[in-house]
Short mmCIF file of C-alpha atoms in Angstrom, two decimals:
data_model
loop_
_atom_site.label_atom_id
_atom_site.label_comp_id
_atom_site.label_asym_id
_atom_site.label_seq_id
_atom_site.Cartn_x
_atom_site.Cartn_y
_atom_site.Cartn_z
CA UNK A 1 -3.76 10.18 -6.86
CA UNK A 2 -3.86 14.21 -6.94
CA UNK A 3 -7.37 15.58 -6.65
CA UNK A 4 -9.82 17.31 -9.38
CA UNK A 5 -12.71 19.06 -9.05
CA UNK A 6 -14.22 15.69 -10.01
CA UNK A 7 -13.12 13.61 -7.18
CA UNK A 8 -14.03 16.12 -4.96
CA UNK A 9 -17.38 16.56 -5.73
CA UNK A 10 -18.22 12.74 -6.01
CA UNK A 11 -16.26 12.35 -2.63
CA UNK A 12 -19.01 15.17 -1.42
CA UNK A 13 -22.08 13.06 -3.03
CA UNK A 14 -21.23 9.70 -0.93
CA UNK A 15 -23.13 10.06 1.54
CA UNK A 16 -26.20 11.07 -0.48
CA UNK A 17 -28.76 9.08 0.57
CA UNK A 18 -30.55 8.45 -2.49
CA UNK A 19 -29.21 4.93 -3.99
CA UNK A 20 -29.44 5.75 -7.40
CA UNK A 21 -26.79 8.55 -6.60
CA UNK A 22 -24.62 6.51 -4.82
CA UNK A 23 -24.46 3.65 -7.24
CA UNK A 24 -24.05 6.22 -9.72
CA UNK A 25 -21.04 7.91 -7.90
CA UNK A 26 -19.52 5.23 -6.72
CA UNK A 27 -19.49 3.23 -10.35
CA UNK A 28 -17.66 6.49 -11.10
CA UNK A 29 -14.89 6.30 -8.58
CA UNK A 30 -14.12 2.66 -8.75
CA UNK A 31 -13.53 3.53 -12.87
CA UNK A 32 -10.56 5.58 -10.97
CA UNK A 33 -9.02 2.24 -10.60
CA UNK A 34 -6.98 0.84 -7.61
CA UNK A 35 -5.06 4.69 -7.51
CA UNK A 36 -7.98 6.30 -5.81
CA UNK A 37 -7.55 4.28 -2.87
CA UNK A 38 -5.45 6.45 -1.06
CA UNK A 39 -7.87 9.46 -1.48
CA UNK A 40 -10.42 7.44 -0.29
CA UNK A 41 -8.34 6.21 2.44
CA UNK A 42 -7.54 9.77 3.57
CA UNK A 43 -11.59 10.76 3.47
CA UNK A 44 -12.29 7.72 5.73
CA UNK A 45 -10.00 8.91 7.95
CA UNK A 46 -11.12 12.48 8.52
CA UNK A 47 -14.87 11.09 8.29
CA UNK A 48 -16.61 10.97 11.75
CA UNK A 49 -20.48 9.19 10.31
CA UNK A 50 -19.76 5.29 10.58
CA UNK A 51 -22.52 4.83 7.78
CA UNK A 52 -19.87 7.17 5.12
CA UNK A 53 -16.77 5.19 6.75
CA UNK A 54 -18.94 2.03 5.69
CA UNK A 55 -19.39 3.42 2.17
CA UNK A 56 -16.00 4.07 1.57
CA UNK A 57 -14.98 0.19 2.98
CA UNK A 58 -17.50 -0.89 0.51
CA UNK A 59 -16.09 1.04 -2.64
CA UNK A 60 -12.36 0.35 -1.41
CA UNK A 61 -13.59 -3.41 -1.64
CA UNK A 62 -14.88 -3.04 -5.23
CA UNK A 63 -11.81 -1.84 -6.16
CA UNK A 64 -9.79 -4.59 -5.19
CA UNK A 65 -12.23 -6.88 -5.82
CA UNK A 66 -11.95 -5.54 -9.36
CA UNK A 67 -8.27 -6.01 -9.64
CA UNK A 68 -9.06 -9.62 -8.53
CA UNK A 69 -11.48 -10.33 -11.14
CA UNK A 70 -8.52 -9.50 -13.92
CA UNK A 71 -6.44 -11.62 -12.19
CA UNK A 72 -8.62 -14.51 -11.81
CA UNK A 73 -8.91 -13.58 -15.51
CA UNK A 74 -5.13 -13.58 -16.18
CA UNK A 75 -4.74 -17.21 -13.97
CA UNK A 76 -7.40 -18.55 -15.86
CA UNK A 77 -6.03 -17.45 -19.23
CA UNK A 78 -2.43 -18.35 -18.75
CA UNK A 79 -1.00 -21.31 -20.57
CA UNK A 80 0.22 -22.86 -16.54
CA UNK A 81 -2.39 -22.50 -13.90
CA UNK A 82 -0.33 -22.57 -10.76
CA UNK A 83 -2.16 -24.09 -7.95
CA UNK A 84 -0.23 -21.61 -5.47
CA UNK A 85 -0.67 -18.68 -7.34
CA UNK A 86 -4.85 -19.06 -7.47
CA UNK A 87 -4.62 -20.02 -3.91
CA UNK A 88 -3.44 -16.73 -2.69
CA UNK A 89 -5.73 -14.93 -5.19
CA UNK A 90 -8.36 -16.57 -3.04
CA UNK A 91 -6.67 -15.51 0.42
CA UNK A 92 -6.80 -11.93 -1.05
CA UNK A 93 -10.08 -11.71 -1.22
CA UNK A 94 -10.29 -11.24 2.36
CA UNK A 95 -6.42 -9.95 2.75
CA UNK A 96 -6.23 -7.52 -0.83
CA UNK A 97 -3.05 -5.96 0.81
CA UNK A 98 -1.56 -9.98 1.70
CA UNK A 99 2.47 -9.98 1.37
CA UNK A 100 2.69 -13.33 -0.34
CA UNK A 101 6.42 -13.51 0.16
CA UNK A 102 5.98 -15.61 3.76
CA UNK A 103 4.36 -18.24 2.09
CA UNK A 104 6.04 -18.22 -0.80
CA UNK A 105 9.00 -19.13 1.65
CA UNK A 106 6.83 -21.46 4.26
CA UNK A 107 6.09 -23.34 0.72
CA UNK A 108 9.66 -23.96 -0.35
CA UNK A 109 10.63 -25.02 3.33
CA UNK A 110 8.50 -27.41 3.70
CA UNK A 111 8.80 -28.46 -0.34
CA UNK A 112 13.48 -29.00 0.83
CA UNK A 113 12.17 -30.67 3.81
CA UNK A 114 10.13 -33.31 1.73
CA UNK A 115 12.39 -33.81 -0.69
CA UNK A 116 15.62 -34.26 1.65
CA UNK A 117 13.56 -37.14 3.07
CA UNK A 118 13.02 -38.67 -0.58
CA UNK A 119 14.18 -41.39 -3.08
CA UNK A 120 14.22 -43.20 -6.52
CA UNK A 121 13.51 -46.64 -4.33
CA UNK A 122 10.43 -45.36 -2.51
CA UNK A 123 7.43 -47.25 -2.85
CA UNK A 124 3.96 -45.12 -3.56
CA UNK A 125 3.10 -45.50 -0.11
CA UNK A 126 6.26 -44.90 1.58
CA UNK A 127 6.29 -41.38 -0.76
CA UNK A 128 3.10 -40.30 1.10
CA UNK A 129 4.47 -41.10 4.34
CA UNK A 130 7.45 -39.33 3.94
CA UNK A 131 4.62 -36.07 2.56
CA UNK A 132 2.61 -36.78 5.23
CA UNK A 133 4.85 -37.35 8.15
CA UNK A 134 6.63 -33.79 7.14
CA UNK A 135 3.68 -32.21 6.85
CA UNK A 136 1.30 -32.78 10.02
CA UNK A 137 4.13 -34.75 12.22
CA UNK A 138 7.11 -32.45 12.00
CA UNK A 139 5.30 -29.16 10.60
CA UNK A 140 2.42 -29.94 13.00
CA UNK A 141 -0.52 -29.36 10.35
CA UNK A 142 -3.82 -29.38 12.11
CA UNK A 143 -7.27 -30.19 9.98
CA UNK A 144 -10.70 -29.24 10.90
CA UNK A 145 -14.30 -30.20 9.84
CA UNK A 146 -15.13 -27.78 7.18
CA UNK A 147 -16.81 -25.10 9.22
CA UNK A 148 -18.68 -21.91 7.66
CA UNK A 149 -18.38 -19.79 10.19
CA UNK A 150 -14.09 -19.93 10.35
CA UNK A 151 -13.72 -18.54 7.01
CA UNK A 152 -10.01 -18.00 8.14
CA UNK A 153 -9.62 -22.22 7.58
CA UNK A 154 -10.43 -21.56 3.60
CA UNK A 155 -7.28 -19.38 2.96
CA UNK A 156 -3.79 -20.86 2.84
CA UNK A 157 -1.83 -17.76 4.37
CA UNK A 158 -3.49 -18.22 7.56
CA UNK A 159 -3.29 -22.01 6.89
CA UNK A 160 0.57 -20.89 6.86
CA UNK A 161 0.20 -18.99 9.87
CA UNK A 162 -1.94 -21.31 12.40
CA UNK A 163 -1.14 -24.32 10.71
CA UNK A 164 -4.66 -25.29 10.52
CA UNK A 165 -6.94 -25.99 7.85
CA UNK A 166 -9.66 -27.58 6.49
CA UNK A 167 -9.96 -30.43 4.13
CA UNK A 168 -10.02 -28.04 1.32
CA UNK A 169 -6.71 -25.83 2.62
CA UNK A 170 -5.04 -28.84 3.59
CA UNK A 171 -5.89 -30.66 0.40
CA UNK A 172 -4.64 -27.74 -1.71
CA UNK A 173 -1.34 -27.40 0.26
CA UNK A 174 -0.59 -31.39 0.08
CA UNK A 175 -1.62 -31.37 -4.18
CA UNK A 176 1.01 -28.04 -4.59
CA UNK A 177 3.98 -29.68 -2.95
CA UNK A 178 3.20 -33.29 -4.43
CA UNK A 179 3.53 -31.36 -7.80
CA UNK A 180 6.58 -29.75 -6.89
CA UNK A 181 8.21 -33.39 -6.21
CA UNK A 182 6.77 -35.05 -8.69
CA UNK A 183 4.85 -37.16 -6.99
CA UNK A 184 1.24 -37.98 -8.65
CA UNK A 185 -1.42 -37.23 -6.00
CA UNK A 186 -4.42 -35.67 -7.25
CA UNK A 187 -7.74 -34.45 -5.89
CA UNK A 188 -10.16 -36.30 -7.14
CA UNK A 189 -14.37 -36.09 -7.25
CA UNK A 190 -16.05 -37.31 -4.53
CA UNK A 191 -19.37 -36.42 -3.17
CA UNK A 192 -19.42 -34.68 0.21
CA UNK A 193 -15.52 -34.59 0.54
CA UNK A 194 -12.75 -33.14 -0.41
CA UNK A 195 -10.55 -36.65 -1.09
CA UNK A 196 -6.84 -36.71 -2.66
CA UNK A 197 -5.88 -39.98 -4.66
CA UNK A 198 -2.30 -41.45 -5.80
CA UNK A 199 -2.79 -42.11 -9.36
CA UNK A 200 -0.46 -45.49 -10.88
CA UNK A 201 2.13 -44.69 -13.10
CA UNK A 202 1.35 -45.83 -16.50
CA UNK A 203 3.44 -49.16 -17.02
CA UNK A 204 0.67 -51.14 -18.60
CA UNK A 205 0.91 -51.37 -22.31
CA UNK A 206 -2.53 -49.81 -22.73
CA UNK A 207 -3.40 -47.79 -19.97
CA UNK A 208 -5.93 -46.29 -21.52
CA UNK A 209 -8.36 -49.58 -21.34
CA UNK A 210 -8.23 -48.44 -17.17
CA UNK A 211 -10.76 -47.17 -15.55
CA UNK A 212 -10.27 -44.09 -13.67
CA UNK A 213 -10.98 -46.22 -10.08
CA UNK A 214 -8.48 -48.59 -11.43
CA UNK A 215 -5.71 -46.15 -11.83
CA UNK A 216 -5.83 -45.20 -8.19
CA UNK A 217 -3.57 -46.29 -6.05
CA UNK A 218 -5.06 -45.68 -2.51
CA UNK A 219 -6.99 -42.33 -1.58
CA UNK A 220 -5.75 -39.74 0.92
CA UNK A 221 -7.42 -38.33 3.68
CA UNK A 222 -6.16 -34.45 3.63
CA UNK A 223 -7.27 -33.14 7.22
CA UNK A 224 -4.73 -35.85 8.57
CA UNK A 225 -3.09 -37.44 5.84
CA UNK A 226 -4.85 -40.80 6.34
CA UNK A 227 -3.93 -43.12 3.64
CA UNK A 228 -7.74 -45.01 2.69
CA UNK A 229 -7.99 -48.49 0.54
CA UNK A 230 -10.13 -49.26 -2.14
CA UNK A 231 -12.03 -50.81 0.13
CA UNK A 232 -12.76 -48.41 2.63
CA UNK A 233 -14.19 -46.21 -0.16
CA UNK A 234 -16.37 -48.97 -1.49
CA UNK A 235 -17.79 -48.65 1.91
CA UNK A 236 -18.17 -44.96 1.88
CA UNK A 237 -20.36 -44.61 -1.10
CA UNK A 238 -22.39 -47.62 0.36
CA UNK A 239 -22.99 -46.10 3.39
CA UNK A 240 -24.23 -42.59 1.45
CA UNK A 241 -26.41 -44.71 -0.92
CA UNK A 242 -24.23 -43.27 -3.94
CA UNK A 243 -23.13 -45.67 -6.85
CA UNK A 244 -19.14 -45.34 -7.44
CA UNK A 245 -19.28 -44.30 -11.28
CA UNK A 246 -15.97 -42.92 -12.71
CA UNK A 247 -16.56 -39.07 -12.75
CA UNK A 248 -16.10 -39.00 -9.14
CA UNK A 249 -12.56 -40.54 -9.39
CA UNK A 250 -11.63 -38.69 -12.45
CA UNK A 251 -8.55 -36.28 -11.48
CA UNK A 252 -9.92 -32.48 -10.95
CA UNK A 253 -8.35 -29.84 -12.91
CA UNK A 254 -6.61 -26.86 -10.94
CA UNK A 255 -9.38 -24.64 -12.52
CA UNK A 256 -12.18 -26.74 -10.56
CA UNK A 257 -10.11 -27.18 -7.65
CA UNK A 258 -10.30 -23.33 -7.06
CA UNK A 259 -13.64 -23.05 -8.18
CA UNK A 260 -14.35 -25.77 -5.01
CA UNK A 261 -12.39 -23.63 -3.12
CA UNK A 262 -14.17 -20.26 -3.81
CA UNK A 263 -18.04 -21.83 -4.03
CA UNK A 264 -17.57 -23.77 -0.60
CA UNK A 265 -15.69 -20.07 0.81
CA UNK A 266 -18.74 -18.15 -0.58
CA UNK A 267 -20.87 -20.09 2.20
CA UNK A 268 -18.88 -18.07 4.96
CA UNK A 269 -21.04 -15.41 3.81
CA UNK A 270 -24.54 -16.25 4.33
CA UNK A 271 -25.53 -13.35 5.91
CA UNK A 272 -27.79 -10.15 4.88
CA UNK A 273 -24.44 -7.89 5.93
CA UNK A 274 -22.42 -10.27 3.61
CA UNK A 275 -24.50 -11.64 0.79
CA UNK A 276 -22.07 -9.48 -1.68
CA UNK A 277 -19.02 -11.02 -0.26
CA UNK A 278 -20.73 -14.44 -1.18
CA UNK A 279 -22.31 -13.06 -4.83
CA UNK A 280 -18.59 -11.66 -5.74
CA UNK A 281 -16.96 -14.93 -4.50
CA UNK A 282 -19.83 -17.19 -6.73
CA UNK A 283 -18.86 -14.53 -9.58
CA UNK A 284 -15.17 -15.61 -9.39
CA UNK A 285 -15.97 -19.05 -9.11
CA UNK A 286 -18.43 -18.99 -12.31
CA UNK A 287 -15.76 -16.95 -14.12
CA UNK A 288 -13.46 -20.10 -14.41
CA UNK A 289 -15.96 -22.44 -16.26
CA UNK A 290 -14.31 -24.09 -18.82
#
């Protein structure tokens, strides 16, 4: 963007030190939109006071953060809301200049391998093996504890890239390729975990008399692909004193699968030097409430 005398003199007034002025001028630039960021770019460069280079990193981040926001906006908006698509709005919170083309690619790759392996005569359970053996077997997916301070482990280019994940990563990656075979896994509602479940195809006359629990076929672990019974769920909510009722096993919607995604990412950023990184990321989340 060519410089005016107005850019210029709010460049000069951001490292005033009274707030007020800074909030002021810096409300200012980031109406500029995302075509500023070079100029501000260039001043960073040819700034030698760590506390302006800081201030420009922080208005450089409301920019894109602002962009974001739209298209959080336009994904929520849109008539298909692409599982893929919201997951690497999330990874560009941290990565605004991501190149989504890699995994784009890694996606499809694995999505060929799957379905190569596939068939009409496949039972449910032999379906998730064949998901599952791809995925962590041949691909060599790794899944981790949910851990706040690897914030990396919430965002599915470097899930791409290190092949390993958390529940919610992995989880996210296994729902977008069972979608793109046609094969109905869902995540599902359960306290404490992040749990995927293969719902029945409907060939009872009145389906609608099931339960949600009813409709599930078995429940899938996604840090390892573990398939779980009934059974071993039953035991689950025993052992956390929690009664089974039907919300939790009520198929989540891609809207409050991201929303998971961005509240439990927000908790990467607990700390006084990153409390707005964890306000902007609740933001995003509360902006996709139904």
């Amino acid at each position: 963007m060519q410089e005016n005398k107005e850019i210029l003199a709010l460049f000069h007034l951001i490292d005033d030190p009274d707030q007020e002025v800074f909030d002021s001028v810096s409300s200012r630039i980031v109406s500029y939109g995302r075509g500023i960021i070079p100029n501000l770019e260039s001043l960073w460069e040819n700034t030698i006071s760590n506390e302006v280079q800081e201030r420009i990193e922080l208005l450089i981040h409301k920019l894109h953060y602002h962009d974001l926001t739209e298209d959080f906006n336009h994904w929520k908006n849109s008539s298909y809301q692409d599982l893929l698509t919201a997951s690497l709005l999330v990874a560009k919170f941290q990565f605004p200049d991501l190149i989504t083309t890699p995994v784009l690619q890694e996606v499809e790759k694995l999505r060929r391998n799957i379905w190569l392996e596939l068939n009409s005569y496949l039972t449910p359970l032999e379906q998730v093996h064949v998901v599952t053996s791809i995925l962590y077997n041949y691909y060599g997916l790794k899944g981790t504890e949910v851990a706040y301070q690897h914030p990396e482990e919430f965002l599915i280019n470097k899930l791409i890239e290190t092949k390993r994940g958390n529940s919610i990563t992995n989880g996210i990656l296994y729902l977008l390729l069972s979608e793109l075979l046609d094969i109905p896994v869902k995540a599902i509602n359960i306290p404490r975990q992040f749990v995927l479940a293969y719902i029945k195809p409907y060939y009872e006359e009145n389906p609608e008399k099931l339960s949600p629990l009813q409709r599930i076929e078995f429940f899938i672990d996604p840090t390892s692909g573990q398939v779980f019974s009934h059974k071993d769920v039953e035991s689950y909510f025993k052992r956390i004193s929690v009664p089974p009722v039907n919300s939790y096993f009520k198929p989540l919607t891609h809207n409050r699968i991201i929303q998971t995604a961005l509240e439990e990412f927000s908790k990467c950023f607990d700390d006084e030097r990153n409390a707005y990184k964890q306000k902007e990321l609740l933001e995003l989340a509360k902006l996709l409430c139904d």
